Coordinates of C-alpha atoms in Angstrom, one line a residue:
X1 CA -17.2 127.8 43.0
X2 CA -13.7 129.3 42.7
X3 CA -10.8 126.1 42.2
X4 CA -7.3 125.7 41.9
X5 CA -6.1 123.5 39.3
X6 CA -2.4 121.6 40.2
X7 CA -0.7 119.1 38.2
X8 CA 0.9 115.9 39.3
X9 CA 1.9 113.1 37.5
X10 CA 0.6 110.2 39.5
X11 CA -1.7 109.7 42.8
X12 CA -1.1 106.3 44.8
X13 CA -4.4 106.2 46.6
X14 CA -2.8 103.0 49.1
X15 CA 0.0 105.1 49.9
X16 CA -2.1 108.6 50.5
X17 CA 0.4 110.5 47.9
X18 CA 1.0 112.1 45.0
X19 CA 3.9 112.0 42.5
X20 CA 4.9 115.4 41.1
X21 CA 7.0 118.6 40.4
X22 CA 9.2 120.4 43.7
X23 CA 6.7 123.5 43.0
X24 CA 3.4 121.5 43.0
X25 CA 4.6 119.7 46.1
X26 CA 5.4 123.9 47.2
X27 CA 1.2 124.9 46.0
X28 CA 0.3 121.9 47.9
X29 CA 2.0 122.8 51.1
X30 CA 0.2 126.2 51.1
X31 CA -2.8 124.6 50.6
X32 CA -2.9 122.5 53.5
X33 CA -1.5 125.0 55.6
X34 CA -4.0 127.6 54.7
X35 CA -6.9 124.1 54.7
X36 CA -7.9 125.3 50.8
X37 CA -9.3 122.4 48.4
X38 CA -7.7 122.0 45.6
X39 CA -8.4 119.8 42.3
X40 CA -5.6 117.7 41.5
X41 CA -5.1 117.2 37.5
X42 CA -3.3 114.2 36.4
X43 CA -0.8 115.6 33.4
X44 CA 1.2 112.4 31.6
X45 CA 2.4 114.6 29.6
X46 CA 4.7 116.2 32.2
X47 CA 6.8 112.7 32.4
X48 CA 9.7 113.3 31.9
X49 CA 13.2 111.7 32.9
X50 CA 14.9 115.1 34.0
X51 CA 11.9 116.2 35.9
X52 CA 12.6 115.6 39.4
X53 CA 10.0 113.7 41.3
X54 CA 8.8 114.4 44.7
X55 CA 6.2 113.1 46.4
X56 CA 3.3 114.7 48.4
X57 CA 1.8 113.2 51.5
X58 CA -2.4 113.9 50.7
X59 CA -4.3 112.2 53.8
X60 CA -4.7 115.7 55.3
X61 CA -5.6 117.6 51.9
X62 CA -9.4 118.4 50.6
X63 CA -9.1 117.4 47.0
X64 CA -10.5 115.8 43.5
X65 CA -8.8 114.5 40.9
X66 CA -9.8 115.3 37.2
X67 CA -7.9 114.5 34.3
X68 CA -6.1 116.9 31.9
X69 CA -8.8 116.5 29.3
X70 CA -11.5 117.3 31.6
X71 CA -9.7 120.8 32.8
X72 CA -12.3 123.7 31.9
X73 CA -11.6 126.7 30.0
X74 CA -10.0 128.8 30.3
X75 CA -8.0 127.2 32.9
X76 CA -6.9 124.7 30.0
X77 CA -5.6 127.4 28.4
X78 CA -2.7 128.3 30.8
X79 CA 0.4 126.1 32.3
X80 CA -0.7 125.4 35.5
X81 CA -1.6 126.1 38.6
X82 CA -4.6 127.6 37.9
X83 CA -7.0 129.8 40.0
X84 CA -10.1 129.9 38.0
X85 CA -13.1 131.8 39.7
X86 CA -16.3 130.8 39.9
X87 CA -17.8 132.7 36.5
X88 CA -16.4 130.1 34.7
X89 CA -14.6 132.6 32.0
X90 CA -11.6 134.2 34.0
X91 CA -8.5 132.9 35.5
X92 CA -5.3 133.8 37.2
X93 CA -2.8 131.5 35.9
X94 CA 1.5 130.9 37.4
X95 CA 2.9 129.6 40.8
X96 CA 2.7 133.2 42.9
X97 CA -0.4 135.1 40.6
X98 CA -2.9 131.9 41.2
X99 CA -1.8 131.5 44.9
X100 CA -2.7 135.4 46.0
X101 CA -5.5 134.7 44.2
X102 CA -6.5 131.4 45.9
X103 CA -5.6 133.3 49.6
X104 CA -7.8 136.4 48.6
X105 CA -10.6 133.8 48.0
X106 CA -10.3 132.1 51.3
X107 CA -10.9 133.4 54.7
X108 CA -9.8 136.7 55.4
X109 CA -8.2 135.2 58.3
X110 CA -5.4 134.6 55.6
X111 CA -5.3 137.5 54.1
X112 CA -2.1 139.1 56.4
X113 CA -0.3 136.3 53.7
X114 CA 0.2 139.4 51.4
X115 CA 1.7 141.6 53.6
X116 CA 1.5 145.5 53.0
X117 CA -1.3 146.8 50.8
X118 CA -1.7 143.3 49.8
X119 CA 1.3 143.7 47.9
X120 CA 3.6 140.5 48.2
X121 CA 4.3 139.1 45.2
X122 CA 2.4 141.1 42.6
X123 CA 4.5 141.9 40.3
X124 CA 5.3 139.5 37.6
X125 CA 8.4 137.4 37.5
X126 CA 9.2 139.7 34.1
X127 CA 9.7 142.4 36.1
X128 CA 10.6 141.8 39.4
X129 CA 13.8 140.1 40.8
X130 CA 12.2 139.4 43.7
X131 CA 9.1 137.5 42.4
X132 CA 11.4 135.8 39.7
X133 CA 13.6 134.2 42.9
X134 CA 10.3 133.2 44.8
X135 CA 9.0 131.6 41.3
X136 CA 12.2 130.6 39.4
X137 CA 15.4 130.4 40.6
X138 CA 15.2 128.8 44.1
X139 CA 13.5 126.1 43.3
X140 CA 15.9 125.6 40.3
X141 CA 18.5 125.7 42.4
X142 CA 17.0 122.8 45.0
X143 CA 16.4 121.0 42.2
X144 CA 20.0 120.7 41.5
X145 CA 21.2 118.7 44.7
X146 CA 19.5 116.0 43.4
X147 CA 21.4 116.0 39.8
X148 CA 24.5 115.3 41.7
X149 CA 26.2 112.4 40.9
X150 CA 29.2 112.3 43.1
X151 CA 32.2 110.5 42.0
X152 CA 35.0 111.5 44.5
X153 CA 33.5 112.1 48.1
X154 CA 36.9 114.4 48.7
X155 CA 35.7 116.7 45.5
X156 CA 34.5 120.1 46.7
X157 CA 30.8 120.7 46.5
X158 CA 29.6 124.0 45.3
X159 CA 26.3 124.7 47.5
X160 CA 23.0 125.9 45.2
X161 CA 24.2 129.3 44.4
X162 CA 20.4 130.6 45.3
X163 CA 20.8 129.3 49.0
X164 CA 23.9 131.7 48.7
X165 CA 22.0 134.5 47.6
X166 CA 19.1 134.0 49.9
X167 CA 21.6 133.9 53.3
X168 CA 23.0 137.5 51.6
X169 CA 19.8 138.6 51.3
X170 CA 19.2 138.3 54.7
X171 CA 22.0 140.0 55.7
X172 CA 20.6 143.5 54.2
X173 CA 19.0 145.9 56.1
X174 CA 15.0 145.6 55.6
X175 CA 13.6 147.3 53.0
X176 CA 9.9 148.2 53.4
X177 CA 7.3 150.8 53.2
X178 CA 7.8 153.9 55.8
X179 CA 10.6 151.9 57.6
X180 CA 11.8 154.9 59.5
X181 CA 8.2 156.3 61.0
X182 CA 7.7 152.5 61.9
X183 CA 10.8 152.3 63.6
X184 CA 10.1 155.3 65.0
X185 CA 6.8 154.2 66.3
X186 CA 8.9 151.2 68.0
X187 CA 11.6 152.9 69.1
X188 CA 14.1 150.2 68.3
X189 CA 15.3 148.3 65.4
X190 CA 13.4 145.6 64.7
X191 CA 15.2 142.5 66.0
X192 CA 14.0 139.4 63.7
X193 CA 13.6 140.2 60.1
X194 CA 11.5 137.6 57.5
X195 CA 12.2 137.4 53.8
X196 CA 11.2 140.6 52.5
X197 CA 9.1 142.1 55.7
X198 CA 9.5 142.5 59.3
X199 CA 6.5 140.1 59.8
X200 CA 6.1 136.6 57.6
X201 CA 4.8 136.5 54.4
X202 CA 3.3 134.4 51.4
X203 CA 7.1 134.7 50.0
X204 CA 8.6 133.4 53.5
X205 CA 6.1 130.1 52.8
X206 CA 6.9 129.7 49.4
X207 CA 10.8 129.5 50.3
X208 CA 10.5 127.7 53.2
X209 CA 10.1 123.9 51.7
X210 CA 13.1 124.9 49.4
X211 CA 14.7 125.8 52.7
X212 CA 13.3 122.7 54.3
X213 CA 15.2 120.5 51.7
X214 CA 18.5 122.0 51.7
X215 CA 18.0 122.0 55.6
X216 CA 17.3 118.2 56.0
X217 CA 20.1 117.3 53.1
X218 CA 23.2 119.4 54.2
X219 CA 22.4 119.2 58.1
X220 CA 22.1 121.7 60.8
X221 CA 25.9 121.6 60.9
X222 CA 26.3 122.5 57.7
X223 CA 23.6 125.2 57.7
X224 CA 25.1 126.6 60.5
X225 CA 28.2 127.2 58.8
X226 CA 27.6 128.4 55.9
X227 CA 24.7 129.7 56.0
X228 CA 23.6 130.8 59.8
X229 CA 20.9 133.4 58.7
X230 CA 19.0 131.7 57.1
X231 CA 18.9 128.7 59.7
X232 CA 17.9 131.5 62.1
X233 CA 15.3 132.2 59.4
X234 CA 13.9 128.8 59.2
X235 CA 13.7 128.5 62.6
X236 CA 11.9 131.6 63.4
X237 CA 9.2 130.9 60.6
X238 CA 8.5 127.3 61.6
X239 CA 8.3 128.9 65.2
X240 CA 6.3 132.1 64.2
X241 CA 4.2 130.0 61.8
X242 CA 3.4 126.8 63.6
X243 CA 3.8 125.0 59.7
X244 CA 6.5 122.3 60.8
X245 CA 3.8 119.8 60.7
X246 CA 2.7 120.5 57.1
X247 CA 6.6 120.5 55.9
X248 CA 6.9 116.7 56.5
X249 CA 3.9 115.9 53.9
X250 CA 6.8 116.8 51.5
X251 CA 8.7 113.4 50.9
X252 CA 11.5 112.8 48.6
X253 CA 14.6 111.1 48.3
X254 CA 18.1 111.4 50.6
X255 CA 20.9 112.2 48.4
X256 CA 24.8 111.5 49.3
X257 CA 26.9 115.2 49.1
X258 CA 30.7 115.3 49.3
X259 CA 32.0 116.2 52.2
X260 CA 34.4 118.7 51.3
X261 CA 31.2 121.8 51.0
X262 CA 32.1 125.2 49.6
X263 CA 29.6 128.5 49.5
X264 CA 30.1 130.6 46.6
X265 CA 30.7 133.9 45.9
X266 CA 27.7 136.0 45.2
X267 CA 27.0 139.8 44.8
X268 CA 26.6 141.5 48.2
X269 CA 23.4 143.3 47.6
X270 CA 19.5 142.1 48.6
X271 CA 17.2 139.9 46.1
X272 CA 15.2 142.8 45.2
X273 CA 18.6 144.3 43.1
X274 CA 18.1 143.7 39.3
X275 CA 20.2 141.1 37.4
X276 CA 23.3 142.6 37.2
X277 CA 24.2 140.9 33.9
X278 CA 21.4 143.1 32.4
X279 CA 23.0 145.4 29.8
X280 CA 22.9 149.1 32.2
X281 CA 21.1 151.6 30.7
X282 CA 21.7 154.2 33.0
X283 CA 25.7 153.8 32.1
X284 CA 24.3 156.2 29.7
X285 CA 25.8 155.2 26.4
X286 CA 23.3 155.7 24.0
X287 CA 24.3 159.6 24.3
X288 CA 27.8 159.1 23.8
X289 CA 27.2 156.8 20.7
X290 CA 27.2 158.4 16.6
X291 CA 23.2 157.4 16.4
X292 CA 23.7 158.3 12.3
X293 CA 26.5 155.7 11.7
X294 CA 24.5 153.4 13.3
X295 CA 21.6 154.0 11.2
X296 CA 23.3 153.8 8.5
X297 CA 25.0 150.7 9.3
X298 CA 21.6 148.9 9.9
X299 CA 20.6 150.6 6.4
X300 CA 24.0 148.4 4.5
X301 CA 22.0 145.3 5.7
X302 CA 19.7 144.1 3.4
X303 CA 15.7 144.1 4.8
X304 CA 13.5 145.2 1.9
X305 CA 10.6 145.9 4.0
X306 CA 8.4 149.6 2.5
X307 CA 6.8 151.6 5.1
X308 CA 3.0 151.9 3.8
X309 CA 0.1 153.6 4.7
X310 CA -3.2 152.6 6.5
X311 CA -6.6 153.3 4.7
X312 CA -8.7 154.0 7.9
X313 CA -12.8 153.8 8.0
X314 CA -14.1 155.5 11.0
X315 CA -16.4 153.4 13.4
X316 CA -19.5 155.3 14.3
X317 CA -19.2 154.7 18.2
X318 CA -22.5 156.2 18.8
X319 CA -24.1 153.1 17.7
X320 CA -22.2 150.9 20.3
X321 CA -23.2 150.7 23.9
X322 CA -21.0 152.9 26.2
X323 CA -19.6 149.9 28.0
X324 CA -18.0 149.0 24.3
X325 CA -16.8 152.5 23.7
X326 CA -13.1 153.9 24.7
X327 CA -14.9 156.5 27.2
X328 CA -16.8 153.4 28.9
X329 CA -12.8 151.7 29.8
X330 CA -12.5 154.8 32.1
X331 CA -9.8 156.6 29.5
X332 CA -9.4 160.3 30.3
X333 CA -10.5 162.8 28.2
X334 CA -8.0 164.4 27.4
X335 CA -6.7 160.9 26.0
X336 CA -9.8 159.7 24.6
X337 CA -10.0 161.2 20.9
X338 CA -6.4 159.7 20.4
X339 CA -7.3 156.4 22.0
X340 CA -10.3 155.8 19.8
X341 CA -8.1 156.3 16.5
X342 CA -5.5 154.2 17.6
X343 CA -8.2 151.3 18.2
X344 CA -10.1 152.2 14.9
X345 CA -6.5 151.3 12.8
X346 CA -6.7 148.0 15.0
X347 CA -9.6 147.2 14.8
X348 CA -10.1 147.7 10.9
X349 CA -7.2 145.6 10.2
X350 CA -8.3 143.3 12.6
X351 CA -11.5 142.5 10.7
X352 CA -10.1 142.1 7.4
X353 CA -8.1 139.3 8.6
X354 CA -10.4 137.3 11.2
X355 CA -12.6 134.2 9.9
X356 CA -15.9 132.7 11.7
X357 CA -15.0 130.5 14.6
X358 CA -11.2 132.1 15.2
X359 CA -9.7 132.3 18.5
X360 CA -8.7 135.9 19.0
X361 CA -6.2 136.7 21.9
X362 CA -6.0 140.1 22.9
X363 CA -2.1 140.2 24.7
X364 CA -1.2 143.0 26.9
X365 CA -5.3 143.8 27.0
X366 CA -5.6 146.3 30.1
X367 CA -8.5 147.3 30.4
X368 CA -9.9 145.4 26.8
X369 CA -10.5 148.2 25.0
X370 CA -9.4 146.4 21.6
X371 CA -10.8 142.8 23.1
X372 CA -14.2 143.9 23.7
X373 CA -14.9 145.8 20.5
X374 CA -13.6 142.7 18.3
X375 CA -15.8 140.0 20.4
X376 CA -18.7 142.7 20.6
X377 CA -18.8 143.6 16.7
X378 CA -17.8 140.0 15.3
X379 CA -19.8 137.4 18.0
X380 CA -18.7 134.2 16.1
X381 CA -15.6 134.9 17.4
X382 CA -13.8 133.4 20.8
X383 CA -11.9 136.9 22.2
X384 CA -9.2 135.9 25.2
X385 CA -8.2 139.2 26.8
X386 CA -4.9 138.4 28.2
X387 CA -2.5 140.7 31.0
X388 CA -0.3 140.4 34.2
X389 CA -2.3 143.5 35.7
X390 CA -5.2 142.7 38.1
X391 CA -6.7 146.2 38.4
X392 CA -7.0 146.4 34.9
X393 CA -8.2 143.3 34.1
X394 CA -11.1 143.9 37.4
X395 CA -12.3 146.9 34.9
X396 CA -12.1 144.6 32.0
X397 CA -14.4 141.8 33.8
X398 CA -16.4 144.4 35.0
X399 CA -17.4 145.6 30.8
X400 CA -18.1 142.5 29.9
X401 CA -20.0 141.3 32.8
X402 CA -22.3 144.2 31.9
X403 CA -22.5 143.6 28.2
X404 CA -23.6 140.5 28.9
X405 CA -20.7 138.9 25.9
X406 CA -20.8 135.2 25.7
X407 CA -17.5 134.6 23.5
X408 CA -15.4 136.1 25.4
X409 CA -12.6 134.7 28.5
X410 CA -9.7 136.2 30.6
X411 CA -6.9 135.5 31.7
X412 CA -4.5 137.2 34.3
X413 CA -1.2 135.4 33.3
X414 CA 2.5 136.2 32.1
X415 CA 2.7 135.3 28.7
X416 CA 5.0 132.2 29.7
X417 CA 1.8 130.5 31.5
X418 CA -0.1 131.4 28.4
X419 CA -0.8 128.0 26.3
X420 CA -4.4 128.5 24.0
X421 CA -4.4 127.7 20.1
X422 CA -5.5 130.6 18.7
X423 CA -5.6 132.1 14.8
X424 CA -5.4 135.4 15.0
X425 CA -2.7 137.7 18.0
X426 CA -3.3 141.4 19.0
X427 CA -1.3 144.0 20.6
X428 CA -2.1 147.2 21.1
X429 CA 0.9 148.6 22.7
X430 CA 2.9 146.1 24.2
X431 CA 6.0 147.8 26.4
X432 CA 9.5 147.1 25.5
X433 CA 10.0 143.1 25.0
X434 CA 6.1 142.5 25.5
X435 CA 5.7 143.2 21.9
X436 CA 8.4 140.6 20.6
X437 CA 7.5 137.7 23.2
X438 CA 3.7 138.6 21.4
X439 CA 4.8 138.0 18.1
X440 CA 6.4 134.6 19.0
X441 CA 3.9 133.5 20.6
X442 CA 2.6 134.2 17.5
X443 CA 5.0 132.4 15.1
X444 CA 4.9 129.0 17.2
X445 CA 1.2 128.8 16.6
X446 CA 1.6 130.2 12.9
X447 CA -0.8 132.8 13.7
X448 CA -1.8 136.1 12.2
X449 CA -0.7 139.0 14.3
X450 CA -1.6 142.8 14.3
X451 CA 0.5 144.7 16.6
X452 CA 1.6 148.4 17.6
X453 CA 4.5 148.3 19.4
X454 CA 5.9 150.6 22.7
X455 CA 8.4 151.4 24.5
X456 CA 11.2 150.5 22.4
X457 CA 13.9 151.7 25.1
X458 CA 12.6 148.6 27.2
X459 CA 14.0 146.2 25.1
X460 CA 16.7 143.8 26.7
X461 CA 17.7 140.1 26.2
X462 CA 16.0 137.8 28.6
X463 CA 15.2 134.0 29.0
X464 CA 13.3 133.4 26.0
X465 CA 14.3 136.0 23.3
X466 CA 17.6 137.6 22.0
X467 CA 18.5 140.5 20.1
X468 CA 18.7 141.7 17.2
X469 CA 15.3 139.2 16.7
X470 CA 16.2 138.7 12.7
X471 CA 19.1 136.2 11.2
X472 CA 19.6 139.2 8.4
X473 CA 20.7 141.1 11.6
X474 CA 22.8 138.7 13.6
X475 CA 24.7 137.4 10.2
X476 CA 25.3 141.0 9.6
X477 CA 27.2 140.8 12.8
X478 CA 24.5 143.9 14.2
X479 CA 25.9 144.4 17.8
X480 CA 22.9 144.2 20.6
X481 CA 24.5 147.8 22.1
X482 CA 23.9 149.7 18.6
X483 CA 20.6 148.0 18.5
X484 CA 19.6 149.2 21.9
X485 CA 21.0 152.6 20.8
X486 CA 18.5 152.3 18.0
X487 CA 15.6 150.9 20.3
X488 CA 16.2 154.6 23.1
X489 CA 16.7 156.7 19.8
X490 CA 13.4 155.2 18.9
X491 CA 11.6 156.4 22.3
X492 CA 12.9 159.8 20.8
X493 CA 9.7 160.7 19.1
X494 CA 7.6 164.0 19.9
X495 CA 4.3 165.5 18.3
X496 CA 6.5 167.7 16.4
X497 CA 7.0 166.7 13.1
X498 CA 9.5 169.0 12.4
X499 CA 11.8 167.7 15.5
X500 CA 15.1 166.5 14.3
X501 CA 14.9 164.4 17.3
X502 CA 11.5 163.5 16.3
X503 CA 12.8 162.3 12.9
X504 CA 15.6 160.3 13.7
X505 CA 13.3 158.8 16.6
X506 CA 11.2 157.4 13.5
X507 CA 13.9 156.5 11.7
X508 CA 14.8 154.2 14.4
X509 CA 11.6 152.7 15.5
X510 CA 11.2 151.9 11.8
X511 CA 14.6 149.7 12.4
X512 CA 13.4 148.4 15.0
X513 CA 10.3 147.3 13.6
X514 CA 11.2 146.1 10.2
X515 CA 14.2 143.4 12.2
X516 CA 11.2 142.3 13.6
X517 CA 9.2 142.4 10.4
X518 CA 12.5 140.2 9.0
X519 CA 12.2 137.6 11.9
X520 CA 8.5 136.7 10.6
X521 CA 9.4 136.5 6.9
X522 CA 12.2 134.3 7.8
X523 CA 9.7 131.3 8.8
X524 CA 7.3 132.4 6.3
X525 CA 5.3 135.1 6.8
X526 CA 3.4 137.9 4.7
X527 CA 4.1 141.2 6.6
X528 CA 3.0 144.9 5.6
X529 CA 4.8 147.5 8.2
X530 CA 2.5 151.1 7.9
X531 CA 1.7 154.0 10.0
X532 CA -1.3 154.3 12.2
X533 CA -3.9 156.9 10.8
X534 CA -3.4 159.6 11.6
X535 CA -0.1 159.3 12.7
X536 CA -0.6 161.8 15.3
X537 CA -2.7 160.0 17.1
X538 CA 0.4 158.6 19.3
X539 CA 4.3 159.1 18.4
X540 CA 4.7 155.2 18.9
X541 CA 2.4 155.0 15.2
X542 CA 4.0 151.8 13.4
X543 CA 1.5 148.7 12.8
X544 CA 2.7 145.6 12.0
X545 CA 0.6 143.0 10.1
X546 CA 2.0 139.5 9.4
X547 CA 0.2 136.6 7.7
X548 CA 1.3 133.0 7.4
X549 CA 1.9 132.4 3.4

């Protein structure tokens, strides 16, 4: 059977509640509005003074309780909530991935929760603003009115930034899928609008207990105010919804506010827009920038890393079943020669590093076309093929399931939820910052990593990592705009060898590449940087091998 795994810290049986986090109290709210069991897991480690407690009323809930030793794999493997399905060897682990998954488990009665093409919510918090509000930063926000310590009842009050942004959100026109032939259709405008569609979704009942908070805190008064659309809002959802009920299962504690309220000043632009502090690409300024002074800058700097080359061994593929081979992931043909050398570097260099009994962890897997071989040729070893995409990872359960393969789990995460021990990292391909979060995920369990990288142009700063990655850089005074000039030049790269372009393209990824090379020598690490053979096989051809000394 199919469960979701939640974390509180405490369950008070007498009093029918549960002690824990704003966002379990939010997972547990869905679940007993959309009457889903759900297995409650009882975390001490998540005590912790500056976590703010709520509690959850649980007389009306279908649950168990299990401790956090007892969670199975690979559910144990992942920050939770969980969604683990009933195989017993995948799971979709994060706040909005494991509840689409729970409501595509349920009754399809539920399934309008996802909105258009069953598309609310998919994307990862990584990528989408949207997702990262629903997930993040609201509930963040909320959090906050309960840090307030308020000296001076005449002070001015800033309210939660995030409620700000939400009420200007709502003041955008709607942006969805075919909006003019549907308002065509209807002949009018529609007149009530929802968080992100023109009929509720999962993301209008994920913010509506943040909504529910700040509502019973600052007042209808207040609300009205300062922020009249989304009172409207919450009144048309709790109307449309019939969820009022379930809200008041959510208990925590009344907080004094000055009186003297003040709503501050946000962009005027919906949630869906990007971060605006993101350094702009599209301003263009890699073009206007002298690409060789920059080179030669980052070559003053002292990183004595070689470029090397790979001695490749063929695998003979004909004596693997299909549903091991590239061709049995589905990879076009016109792609597959290139594909099968790319994973034959991999591979190899895999295998000279793994021991009996490691945990392998495929990152960024796909389809596991590098998972499967390693777990398939070596069967001593645990394999955890781990991605954010759910089509790809369908095709991935679908190989294994029909090879039968014993040592092997998934896991449908953001790397942030992903928490297993493991020896040995892979990454074939990893786009843009996906390679770098890889390779410290790598680092903090002092694990050997063999990764390709991609898309260097994708780079950016973001909550967990900076740029440049290495101290050699930074103490160099290495600016992050010539290193994302570097990291587009490096996307520069064509089958022509000849290409100046082309050149200077490699010239740059290996920059790129040996910074991050630096990073893992700074805490310690052995690390060869060499060419994929043959380096045709795909302009993005650098391999980089590091082992803990």
């Amino acid at each position: 059977m199919s469960s979701l795994f939640v974390n509180i810290i405490d369950l008070d049986k007498t009093n029918g509640h549960v002690v824990c986090s704003l966002q379990t109290s939010i997972v547990l709210f869905v679940c007993q509005y959309v009457k889903a069991p759900v297995i409650l897991v009882v975390s001490k480690n998540i005590e912790d003074d500056k976590l703010i407690k709520f509690k959850f009323s649980v007389n009306d809930l279908s649950y168990t309780v299990i401790l956090e030793n007892d969670l199975p794999r690979p559910a144990a493997d992942c920050l939770l909530p969980v969604f683990q399905s009933d195989n017993g060897y995948y799971c979709t682990a994060g706040f909005c991935s494991s509840l689409r998954m729970l409501i595509k488990s349920i009754s399809k009665n539920w399934i309008w929760l996802l909105g258009f093409r069953q598309s609310c919510l998919s994307a990862c918090a990584e990528v989408s603003s949207w997702t990262k509000y629903c997930e993040v930063q609201l509930q963040a926000s909320i959090n906050t009115f309960f840090n307030h310590q308020i000296s001076d009842k005449n002070a001015p009050y800033e309210i939660p930034i995030q409620l700000a942004r939400f009420e200007c959100h709502l003041s955008q026109p709607l942006q969805i899928h075919n909006i003019n032939k549907r308002l065509n259709e209807k002949s009018l405008h529609p007149t009530q609008r929802f968080a992100d569609e023109d009929n509720p979704t999962l993301s209008d009942v994920l913010i509506l207990p943040n909504i529910y908070i700040a509502y019973k805190l600052l007042g209808e008064n207040t609300m009205n105010t300062f922020l009249p659309l989304t009172l409207k809002w919450y009144k048309s959802v709790l109307e449309r919804l019939d969820i009022g009920n379930y809200l008041e299962c959510i208990i925590f504690d009344r907080v004094e506010l000055p009186e003297n309220l003040i709503l501050p000043e946000v962009p005027f632009h919906s949630l869906y827009k990007c971060d605006l502090r993101r350094y702009n690409p599209r301003a263009k300024t890699y073009v206007k920038q002298n690409v060789q002074e920059i080179i030669q800058a980052f070559d003053t700097i002292n990183i004595n890393i070689d470029l090397s080359s790979n001695n490749l061994c063929p695998i003979d593929w004909e004596e693997l079943p299909y549903e091991v081979r590239p061709s049995g992931g589905d990879i076009p043909d016109k792609r597959l020669i290139r594909k099968t050398q790319q994973l034959e570097n991999l591979i190899q260099s895999t295998l000279n590093v793994v021991k009996d009994g490691d945990v392998v962890v495929d990152f960024c897997c796909g389809s596991g076309h590098l998972g499967i071989v390693i777990a398939y040729l070596v069967p001593n070893l645990t394999v955890i093929l781990v991605d954010n995409k759910e089509e790809s990872l369908r095709r991935a359960r679908e190989r294994v399931e029909k090879l039968d393969l014993k040592n092997i789990m998934i896991v449908h995460s953001n790397l942030d939820y992903f928490k297993a021990n493991f020896q040995v990292g892979l990454c074939l391909h990893g786009c843009g910052v996906a390679t770098d979060l890889v390779l410290e995920k790598c680092l903090l369990q002092n694990a050997t990593f063999v990764v390709c990288p991609c898309c260097y142009g994708g780079v950016q700063d973001n909550h967990i990592l900076e740029y440049p990655r290495s101290q050699a850089l930074r103490q160099a005074n290495f600016s992050f705009e010539d290193y994302l000039v570097l990291c587009h030049c490096a996307d520069q790269t064509h089958f022509d060898p000849n290409c100046t372009k082309t050149q200077q393209g490699y010239t740059c990824m290996a920059a790129v590449d040996k910074d991050r090379a630096s990073r893992a020598i700074e805490v310690g690490y052995n690390v060869t940087l060499s060419k994929l053979e043959p380096p045709t096989c795909t302009p993005k051809n650098n391999m980089l091998i590091g082992i803990p000394s």
